[in-house]
CSV table of C-alpha atoms and ligand atoms in Angstrom, one decimal:
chain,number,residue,atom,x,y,z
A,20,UNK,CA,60.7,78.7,91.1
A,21,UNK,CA,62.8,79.4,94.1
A,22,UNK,CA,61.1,79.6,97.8
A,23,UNK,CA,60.8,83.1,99.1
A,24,UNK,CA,64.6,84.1,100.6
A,25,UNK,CA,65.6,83.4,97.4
A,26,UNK,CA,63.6,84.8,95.0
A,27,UNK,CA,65.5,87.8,94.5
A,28,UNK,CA,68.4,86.0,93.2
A,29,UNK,CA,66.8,84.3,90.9
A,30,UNK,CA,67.0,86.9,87.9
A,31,UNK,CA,70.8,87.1,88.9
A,32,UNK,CA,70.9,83.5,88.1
A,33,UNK,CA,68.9,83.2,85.0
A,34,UNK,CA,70.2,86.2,83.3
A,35,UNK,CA,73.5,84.2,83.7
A,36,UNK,CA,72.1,81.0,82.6
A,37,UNK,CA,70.7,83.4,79.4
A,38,UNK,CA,74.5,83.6,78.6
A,39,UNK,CA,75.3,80.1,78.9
A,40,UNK,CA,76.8,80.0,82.4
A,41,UNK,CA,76.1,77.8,85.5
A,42,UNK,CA,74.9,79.2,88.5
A,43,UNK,CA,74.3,77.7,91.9
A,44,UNK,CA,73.2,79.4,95.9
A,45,UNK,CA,76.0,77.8,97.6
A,46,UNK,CA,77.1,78.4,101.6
A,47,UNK,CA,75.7,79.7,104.4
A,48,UNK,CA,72.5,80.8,102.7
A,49,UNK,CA,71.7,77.2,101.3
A,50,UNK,CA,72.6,75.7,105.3
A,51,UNK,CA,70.4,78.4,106.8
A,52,UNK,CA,67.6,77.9,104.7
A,53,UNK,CA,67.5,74.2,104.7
A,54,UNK,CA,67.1,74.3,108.5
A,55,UNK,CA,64.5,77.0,108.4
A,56,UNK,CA,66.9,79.8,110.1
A,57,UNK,CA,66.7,83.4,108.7
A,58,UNK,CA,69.1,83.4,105.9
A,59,UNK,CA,72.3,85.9,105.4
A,60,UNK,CA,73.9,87.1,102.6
A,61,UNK,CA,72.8,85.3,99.4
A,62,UNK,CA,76.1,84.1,97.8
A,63,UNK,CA,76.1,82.6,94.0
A,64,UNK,CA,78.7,81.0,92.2
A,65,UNK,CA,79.2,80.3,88.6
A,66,UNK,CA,81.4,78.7,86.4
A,67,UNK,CA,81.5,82.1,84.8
A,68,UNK,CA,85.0,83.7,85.0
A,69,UNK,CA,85.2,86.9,86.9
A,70,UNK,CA,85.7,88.9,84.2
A,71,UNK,CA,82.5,87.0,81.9
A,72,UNK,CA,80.5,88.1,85.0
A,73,UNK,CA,81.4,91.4,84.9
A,74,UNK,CA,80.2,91.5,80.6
A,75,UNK,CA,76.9,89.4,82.0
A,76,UNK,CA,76.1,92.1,84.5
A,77,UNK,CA,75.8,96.1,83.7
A,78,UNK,CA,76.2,97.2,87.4
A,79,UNK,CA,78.9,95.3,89.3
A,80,UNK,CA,81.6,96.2,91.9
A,81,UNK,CA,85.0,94.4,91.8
A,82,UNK,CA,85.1,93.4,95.4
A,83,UNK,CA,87.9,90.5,95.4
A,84,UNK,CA,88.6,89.6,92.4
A,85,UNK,CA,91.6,88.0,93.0
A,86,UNK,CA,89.8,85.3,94.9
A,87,UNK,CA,86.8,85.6,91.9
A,88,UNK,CA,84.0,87.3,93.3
A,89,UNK,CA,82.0,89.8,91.9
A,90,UNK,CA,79.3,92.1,93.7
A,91,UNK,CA,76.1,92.5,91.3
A,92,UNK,CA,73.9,94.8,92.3
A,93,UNK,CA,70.2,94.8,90.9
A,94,UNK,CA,67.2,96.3,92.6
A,95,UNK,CA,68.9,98.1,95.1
A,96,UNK,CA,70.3,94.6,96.5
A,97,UNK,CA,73.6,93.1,95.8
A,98,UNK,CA,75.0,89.9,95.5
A,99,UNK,CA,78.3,88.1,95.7
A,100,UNK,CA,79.4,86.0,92.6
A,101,UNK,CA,82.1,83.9,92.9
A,102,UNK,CA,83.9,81.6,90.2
A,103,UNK,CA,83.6,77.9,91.2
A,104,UNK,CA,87.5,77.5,92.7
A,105,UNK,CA,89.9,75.6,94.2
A,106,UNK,CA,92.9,76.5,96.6
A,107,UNK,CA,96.0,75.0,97.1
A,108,UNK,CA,99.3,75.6,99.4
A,109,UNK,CA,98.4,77.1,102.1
A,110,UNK,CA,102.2,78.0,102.8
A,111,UNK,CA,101.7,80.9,105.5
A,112,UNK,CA,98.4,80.1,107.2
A,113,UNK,CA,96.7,83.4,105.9
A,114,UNK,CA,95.7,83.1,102.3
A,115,UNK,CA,95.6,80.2,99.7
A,116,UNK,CA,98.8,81.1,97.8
A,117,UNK,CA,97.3,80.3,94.5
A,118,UNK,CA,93.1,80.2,93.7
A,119,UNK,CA,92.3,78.4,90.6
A,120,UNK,CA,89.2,78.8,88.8
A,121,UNK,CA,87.5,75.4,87.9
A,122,UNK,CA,84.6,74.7,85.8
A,123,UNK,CA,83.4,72.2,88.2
A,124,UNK,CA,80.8,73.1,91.1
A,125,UNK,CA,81.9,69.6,92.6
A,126,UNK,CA,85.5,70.7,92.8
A,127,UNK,CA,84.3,73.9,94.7
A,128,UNK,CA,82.3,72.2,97.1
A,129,UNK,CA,84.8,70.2,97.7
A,130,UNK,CA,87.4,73.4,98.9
A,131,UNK,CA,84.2,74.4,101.5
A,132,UNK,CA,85.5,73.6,105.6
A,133,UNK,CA,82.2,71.5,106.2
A,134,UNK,CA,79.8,69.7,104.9
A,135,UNK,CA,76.8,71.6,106.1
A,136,UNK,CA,78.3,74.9,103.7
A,137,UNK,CA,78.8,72.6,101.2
A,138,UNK,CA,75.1,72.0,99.4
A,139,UNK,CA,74.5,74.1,96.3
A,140,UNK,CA,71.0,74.6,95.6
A,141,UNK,CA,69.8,75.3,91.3
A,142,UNK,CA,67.3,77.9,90.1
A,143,UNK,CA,64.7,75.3,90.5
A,144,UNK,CA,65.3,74.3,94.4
A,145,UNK,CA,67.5,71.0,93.6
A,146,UNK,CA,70.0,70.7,95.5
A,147,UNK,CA,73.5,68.9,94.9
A,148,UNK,CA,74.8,67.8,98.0
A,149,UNK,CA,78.1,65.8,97.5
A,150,UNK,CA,79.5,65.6,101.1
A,151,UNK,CA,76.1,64.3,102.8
A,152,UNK,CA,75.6,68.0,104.2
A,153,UNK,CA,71.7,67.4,104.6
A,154,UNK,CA,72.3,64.7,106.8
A,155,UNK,CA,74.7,66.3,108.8
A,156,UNK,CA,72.1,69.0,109.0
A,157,UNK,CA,69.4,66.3,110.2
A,158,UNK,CA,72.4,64.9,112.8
A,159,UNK,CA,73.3,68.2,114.0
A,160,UNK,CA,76.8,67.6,113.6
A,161,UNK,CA,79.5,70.0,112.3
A,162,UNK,CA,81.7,67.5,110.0
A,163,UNK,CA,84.9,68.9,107.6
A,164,UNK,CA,84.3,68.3,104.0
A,165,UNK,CA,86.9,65.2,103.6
A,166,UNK,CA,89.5,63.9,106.1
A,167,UNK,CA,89.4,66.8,108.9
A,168,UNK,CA,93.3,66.5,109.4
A,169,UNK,CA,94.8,67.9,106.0
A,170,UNK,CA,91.5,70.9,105.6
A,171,UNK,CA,93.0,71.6,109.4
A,172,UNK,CA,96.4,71.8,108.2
A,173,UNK,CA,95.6,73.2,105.3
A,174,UNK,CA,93.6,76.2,106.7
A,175,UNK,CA,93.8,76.3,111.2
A,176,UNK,CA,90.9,78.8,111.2
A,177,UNK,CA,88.7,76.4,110.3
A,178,UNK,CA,88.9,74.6,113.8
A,179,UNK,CA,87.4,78.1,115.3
A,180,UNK,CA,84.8,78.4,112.7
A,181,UNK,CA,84.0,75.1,113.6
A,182,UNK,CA,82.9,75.6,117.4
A,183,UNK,CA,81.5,79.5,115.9
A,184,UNK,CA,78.8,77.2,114.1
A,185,UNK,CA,77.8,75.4,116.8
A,186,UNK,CA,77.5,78.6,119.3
A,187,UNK,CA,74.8,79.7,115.9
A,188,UNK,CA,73.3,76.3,115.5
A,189,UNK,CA,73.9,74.5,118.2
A,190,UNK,CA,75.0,70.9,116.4
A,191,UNK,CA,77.7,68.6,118.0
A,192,UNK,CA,81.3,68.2,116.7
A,193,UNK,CA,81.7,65.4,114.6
A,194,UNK,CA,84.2,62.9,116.5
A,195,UNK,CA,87.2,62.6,114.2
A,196,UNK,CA,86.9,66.7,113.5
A,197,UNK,CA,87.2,66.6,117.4
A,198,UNK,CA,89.6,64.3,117.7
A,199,UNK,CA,92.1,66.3,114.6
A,200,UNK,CA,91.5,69.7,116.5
A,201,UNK,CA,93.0,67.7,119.7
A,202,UNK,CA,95.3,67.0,117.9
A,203,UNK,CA,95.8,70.4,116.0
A,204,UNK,CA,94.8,73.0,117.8
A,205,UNK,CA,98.3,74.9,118.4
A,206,UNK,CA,98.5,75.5,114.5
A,207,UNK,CA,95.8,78.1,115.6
A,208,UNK,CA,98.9,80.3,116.6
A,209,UNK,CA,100.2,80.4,112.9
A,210,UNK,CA,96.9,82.3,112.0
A,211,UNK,CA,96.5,85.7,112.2
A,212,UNK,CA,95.0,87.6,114.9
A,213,UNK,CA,92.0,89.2,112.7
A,214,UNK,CA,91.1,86.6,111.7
A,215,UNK,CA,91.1,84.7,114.9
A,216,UNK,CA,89.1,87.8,117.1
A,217,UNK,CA,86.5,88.0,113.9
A,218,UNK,CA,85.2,84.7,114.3
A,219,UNK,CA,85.6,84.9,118.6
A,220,UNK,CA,83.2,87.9,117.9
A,221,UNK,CA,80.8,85.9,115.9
A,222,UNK,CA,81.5,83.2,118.2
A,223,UNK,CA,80.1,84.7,121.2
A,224,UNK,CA,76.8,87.2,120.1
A,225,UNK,CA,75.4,83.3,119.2
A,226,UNK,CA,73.0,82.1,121.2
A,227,UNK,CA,75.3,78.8,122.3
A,228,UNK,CA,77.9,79.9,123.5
A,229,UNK,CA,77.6,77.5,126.8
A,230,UNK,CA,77.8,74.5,123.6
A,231,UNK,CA,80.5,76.0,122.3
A,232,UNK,CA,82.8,76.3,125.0
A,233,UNK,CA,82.5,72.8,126.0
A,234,UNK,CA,84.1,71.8,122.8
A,235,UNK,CA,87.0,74.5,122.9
A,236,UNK,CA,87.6,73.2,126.5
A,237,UNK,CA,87.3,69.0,125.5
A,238,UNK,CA,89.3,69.8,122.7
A,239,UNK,CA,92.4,71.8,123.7
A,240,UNK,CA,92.0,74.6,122.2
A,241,UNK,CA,92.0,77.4,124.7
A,242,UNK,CA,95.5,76.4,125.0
A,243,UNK,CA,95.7,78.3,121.7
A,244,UNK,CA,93.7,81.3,121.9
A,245,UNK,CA,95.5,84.5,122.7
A,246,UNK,CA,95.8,85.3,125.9
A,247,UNK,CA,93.9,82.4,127.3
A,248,UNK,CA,97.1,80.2,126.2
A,249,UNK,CA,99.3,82.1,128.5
A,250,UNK,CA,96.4,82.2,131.6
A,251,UNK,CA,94.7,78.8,132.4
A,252,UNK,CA,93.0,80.5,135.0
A,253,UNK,CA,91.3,82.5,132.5
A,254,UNK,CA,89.2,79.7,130.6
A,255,UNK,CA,88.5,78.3,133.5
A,256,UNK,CA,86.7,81.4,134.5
A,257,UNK,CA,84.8,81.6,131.5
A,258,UNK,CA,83.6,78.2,131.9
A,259,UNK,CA,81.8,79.2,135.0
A,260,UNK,CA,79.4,81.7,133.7
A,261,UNK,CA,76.3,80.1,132.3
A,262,UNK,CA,75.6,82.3,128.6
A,263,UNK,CA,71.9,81.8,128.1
A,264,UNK,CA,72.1,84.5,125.4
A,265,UNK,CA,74.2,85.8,123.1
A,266,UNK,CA,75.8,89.0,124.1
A,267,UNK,CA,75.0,91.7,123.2
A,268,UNK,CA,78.0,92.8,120.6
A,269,UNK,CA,81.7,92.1,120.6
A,270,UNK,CA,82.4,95.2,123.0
A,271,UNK,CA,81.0,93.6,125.7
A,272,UNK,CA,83.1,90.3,125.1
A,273,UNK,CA,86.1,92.5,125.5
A,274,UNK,CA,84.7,93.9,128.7
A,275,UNK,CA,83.8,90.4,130.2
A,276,UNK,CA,87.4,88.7,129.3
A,277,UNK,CA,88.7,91.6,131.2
A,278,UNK,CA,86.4,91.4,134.1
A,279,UNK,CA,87.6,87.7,134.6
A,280,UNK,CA,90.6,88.2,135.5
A,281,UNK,CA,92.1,92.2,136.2
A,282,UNK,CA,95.8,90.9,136.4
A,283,UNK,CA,95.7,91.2,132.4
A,284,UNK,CA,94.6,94.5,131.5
A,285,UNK,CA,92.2,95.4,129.0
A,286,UNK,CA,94.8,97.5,127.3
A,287,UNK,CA,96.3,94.0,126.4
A,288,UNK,CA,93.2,92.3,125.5
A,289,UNK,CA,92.8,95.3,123.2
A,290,UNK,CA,96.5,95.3,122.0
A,291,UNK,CA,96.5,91.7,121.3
A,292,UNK,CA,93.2,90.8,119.7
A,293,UNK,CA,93.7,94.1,117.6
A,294,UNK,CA,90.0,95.6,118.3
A,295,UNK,CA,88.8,98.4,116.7
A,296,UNK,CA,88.6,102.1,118.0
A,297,UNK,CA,84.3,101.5,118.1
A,298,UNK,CA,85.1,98.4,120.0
A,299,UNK,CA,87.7,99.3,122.6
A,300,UNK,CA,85.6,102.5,123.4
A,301,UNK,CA,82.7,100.6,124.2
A,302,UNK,CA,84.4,97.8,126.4
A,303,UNK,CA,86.2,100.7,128.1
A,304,UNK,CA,82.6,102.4,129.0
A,305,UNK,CA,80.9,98.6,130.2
A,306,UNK,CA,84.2,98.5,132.1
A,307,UNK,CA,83.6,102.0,133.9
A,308,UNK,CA,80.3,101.6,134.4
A,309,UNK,CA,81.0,97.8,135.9
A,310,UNK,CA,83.0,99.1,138.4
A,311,UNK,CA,81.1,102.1,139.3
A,312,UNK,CA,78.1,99.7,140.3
A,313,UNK,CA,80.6,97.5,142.1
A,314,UNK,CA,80.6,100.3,144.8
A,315,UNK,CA,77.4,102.1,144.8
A,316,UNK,CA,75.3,99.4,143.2
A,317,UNK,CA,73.0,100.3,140.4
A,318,UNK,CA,72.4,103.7,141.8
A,319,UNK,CA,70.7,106.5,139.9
A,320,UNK,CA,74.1,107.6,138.9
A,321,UNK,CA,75.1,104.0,137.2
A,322,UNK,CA,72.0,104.1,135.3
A,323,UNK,CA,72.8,107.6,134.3
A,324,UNK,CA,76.2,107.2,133.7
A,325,UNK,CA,75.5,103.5,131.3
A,326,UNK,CA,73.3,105.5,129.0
A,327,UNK,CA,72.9,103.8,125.7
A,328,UNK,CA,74.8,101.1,127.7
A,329,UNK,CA,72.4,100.2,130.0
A,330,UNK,CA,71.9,97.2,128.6
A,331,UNK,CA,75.1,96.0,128.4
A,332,UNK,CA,75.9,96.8,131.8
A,333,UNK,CA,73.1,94.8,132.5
A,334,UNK,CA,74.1,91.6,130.6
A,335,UNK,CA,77.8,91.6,132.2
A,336,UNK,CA,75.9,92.0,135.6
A,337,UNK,CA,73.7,89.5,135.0
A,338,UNK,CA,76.5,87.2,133.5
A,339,UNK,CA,78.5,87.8,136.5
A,340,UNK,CA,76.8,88.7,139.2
A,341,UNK,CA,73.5,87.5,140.9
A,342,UNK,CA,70.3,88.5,138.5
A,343,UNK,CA,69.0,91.4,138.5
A,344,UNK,CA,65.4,93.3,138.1
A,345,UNK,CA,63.7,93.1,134.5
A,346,UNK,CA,65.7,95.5,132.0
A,347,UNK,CA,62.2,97.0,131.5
A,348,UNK,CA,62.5,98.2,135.2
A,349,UNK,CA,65.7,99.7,134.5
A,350,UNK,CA,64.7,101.5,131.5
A,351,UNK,CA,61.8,102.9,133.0
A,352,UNK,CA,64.1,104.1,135.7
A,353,UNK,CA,66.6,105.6,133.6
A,354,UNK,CA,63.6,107.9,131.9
A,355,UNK,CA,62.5,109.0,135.3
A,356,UNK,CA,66.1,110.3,135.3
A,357,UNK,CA,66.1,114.3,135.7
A,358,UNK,CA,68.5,114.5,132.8
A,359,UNK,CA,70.0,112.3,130.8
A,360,UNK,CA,73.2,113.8,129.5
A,361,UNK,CA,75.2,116.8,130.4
A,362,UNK,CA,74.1,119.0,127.5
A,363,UNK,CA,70.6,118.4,129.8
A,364,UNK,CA,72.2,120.9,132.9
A,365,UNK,CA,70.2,124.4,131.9
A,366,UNK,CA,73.9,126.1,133.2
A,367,UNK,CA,77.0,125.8,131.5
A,368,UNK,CA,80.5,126.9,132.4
A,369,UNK,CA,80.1,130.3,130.4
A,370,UNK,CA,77.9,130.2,133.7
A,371,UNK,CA,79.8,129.7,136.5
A,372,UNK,CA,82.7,131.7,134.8
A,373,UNK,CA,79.9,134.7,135.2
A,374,UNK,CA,78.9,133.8,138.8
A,375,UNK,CA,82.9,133.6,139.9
A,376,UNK,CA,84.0,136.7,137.7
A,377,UNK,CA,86.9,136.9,140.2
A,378,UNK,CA,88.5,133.4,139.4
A,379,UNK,CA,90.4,132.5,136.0
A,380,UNK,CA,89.5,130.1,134.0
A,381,UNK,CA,90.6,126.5,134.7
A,382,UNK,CA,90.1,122.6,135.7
A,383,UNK,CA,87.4,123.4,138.3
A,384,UNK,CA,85.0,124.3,135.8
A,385,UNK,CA,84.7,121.1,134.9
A,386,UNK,CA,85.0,119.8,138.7
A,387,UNK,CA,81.6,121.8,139.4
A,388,UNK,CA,79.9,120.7,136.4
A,389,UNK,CA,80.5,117.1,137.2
A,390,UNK,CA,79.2,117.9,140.6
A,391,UNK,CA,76.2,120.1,139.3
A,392,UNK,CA,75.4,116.9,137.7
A,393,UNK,CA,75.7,114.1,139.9
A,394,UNK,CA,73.7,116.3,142.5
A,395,UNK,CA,71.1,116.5,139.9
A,396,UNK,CA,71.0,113.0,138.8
A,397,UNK,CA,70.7,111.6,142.4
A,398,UNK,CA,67.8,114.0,143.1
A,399,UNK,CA,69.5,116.4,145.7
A,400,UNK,CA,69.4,119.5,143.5
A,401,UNK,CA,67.1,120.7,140.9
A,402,UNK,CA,67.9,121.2,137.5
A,403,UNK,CA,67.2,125.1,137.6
A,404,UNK,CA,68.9,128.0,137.0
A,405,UNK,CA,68.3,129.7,140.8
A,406,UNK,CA,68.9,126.6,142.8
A,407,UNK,CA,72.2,125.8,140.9
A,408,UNK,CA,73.3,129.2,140.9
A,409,UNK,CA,72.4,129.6,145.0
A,410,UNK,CA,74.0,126.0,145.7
A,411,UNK,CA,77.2,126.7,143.7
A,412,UNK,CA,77.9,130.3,145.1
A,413,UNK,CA,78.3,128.2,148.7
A,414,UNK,CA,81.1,126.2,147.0
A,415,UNK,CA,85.0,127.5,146.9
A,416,UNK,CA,87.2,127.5,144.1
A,417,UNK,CA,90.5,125.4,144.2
A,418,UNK,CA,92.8,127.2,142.1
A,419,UNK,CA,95.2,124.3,141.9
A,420,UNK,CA,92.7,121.7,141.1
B,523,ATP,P1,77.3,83.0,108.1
B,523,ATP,O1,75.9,82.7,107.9
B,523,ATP,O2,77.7,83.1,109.6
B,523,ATP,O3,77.9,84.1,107.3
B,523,ATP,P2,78.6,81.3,106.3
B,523,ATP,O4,78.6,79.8,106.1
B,523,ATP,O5,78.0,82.1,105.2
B,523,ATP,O6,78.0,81.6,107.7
B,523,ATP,P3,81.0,82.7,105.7
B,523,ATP,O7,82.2,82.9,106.6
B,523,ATP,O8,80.2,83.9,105.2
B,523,ATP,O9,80.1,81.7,106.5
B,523,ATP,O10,81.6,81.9,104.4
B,523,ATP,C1,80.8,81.6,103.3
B,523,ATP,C2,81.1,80.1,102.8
B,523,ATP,O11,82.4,80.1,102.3
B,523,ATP,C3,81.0,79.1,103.9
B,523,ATP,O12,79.6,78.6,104.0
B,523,ATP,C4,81.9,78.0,103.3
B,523,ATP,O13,81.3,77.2,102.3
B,523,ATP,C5,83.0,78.9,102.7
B,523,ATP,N1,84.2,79.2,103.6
B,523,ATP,C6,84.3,80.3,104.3
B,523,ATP,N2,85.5,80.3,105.0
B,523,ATP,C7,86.1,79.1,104.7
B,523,ATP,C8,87.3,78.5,105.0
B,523,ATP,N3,88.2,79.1,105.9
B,523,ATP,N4,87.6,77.3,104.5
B,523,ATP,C9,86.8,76.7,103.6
B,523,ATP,N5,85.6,77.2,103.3
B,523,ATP,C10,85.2,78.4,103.8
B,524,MG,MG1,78.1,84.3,105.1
């Protein structure tokens, strides 16, 4: 009987050995658990062809089937099923140009980037371990399944997803994979640029990042990462800040590359690593907010204006400048706050538009209610009806603005 993680995979796996098949917990999963980390998604594979899995299964979900996996769902969960595989010709650095389904688990360990995701574990917690993976695991060392040159050339990305496990588990590089990304690194630029900013994002909300970065920098291969290739300065400052956590999610990595270094824009960071809209907004508000406490400090405003962000204002502050008081402190400042968004003002401009009958609609609408709420946030007006409306009548109206 399998150990707790995995229980609810087991009546995956026997339902497919009821049929005759093979079926093994391979990956990430098997790593994780073997060192006693919280495990991720439970992958199975199966010398079950895609479509024999789909006749085994009565609720399943065709995810990439191309590449031979098949989502089961049972029990409100769902699992990835893959057909043991091979791949071959890696002819333009994205995709294996041709997948081949094998009957042999060895075989599709064998295809795995390193030996620590290559250990397949049975229904009954045996484990087949070809490459020496649970050693590696005891060593703590991040070694390519067979001679780290040709899986390199065969598929760059594997170089970054090399130093992203270390930030998680924070092994060593295994010499000669060192020495072959040295040696490699710049095939890195044939990759592309999803595939490279996905694993930079999982890369850096690890907790050893510090780890991490020591191999990208003894290695080369910042000279290949976009936009650090074209600015040496740039690593270098990176390699100052001490990462003692992992941050906080990928939109505040955006914000910190920027903040290294303003000649490159964050447009360009953007542009290049191809972020999403979710992403972008949220390095664009850290940003803001960054600079905001640059020249008032963190103000009742700053706290205000960082909202949900407070947080990650605080970690880039921290990160870059000189620490700061406990983000309890901060939180319980930022609910002593007299509001905490605009829709808090007990006015609005249907308001003002009443109190300055005389005066057409327009931009200073919006000019007062950003005042109305920065006075209120820094505790010089109350948030009431009376005051506001006494306070605002003092105030003129600029047309033009
Ligand atoms: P995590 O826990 O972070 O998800 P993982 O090991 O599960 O780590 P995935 O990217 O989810 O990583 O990949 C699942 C498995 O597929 C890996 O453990 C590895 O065996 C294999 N794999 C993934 N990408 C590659 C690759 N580029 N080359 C070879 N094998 C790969
Ligand atoms: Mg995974």
């Amino acid at each position: 009987m399998l150990k707790e993680p995995f229980q609810k995979a087991e009546p995956i796996m026997k339902q497919l050995e009821a049929h005759g098949y093979e079926s093994y917990l391979v990956g990430g999963a098997v790593r994780d658990y073997l060192v006693n980390r919280q495990i991720g998604d439970i992958d199975i594979a199966t010398n079950a062809t895609p479509q024999e899995v789909q006749q085994v299964f009565s609720k399943t979900v065709p995810v990439g089937i191309e590449h031979g996996t098949v989502l089961v769902l049972h029990n409100g969960e769902s699992f990835e099923v893959t057909t043991y595989r091979t791949e071959s010709d890696y002819q333009d650095y994205r995709h294996p140009s041709e997948v081949s389904f094998v009957k042999d688990i060895n075989l599709d360990l064998s295809r795995r980037d390193f030996t620590i995701n290559a250990i397949a574990m049975n229904r009954h917690g045996e484990i087949l371990d070809p490459f020496e993976g649970k050693k590696d695991l005891e060593r703590q060392l991040i070694r390519t399944v067979r001679s780290p040159q040709e899986r390199f050339e065969e598929d760059p990305l594997r170089m970054l997803r090399g130093v992203r496990f270390i930030s998680q588990l924070n092994f060593d590089m295994d010499l000669d994979t060192t020495d072959a990304i040295k040696e490699l690194h710049h095939l890195l630029n044939k990759i592309s640029v999803e595939r490279i900013t996905d694993e930079m994002m999982k890369l850096f909300t690890q907790p050893y990042i510090n780890a991490a970065l020591k191999v990208i920098d003894d290695s080369g291969m910042y000279g290949s990462l976009p936009i650090f290739n074209e600015n040496n300065k740039l690593f270098f400052e990176l390699k100052k800040i001490d990462f003692n956590q992992p941050l906080n999610h990928p939109g505040v990595m955006f914000a910190l590359f920027y903040l290294l270094d303003y000649e490159v824009s964050l447009q360009k960071w953007i542009k290049t690593y191809k972020v999403s809209n979710q992403i972008k907004r949220q390095a664009i508000h850290i940003v803001e907010c960054y600079n905001l406490y640059k020249h008032q400090g963190l103000s009742d405003w700053v706290l205000y204006k960082s909202g949900k962000q407070m947080k990650d204002l605080y970690q880039i502050i921290c990160l870059l400048d000189s620490p700061l008081p406990s983000i309890e402190e901060l939180e319980k400042r930022y609910l002593m706050l007299p509001i905490k968004s605009r829709s808090d003002i007990v006015i609005s401009g249907q308001d003002l538009l009443q109190w300055f009958d005389h005066v057409k609609k327009g931009k200073w609408i919006g000019n007062f209610l950003t005042e109305i709420e920065r006075l209120i946030v820094i505790g010089e007006l109350r948030n009431d009806r009376h005051e506001i409306e006494s306070r605002v009548r003092e105030w003129k109206v600029q047309e033009k603005s």
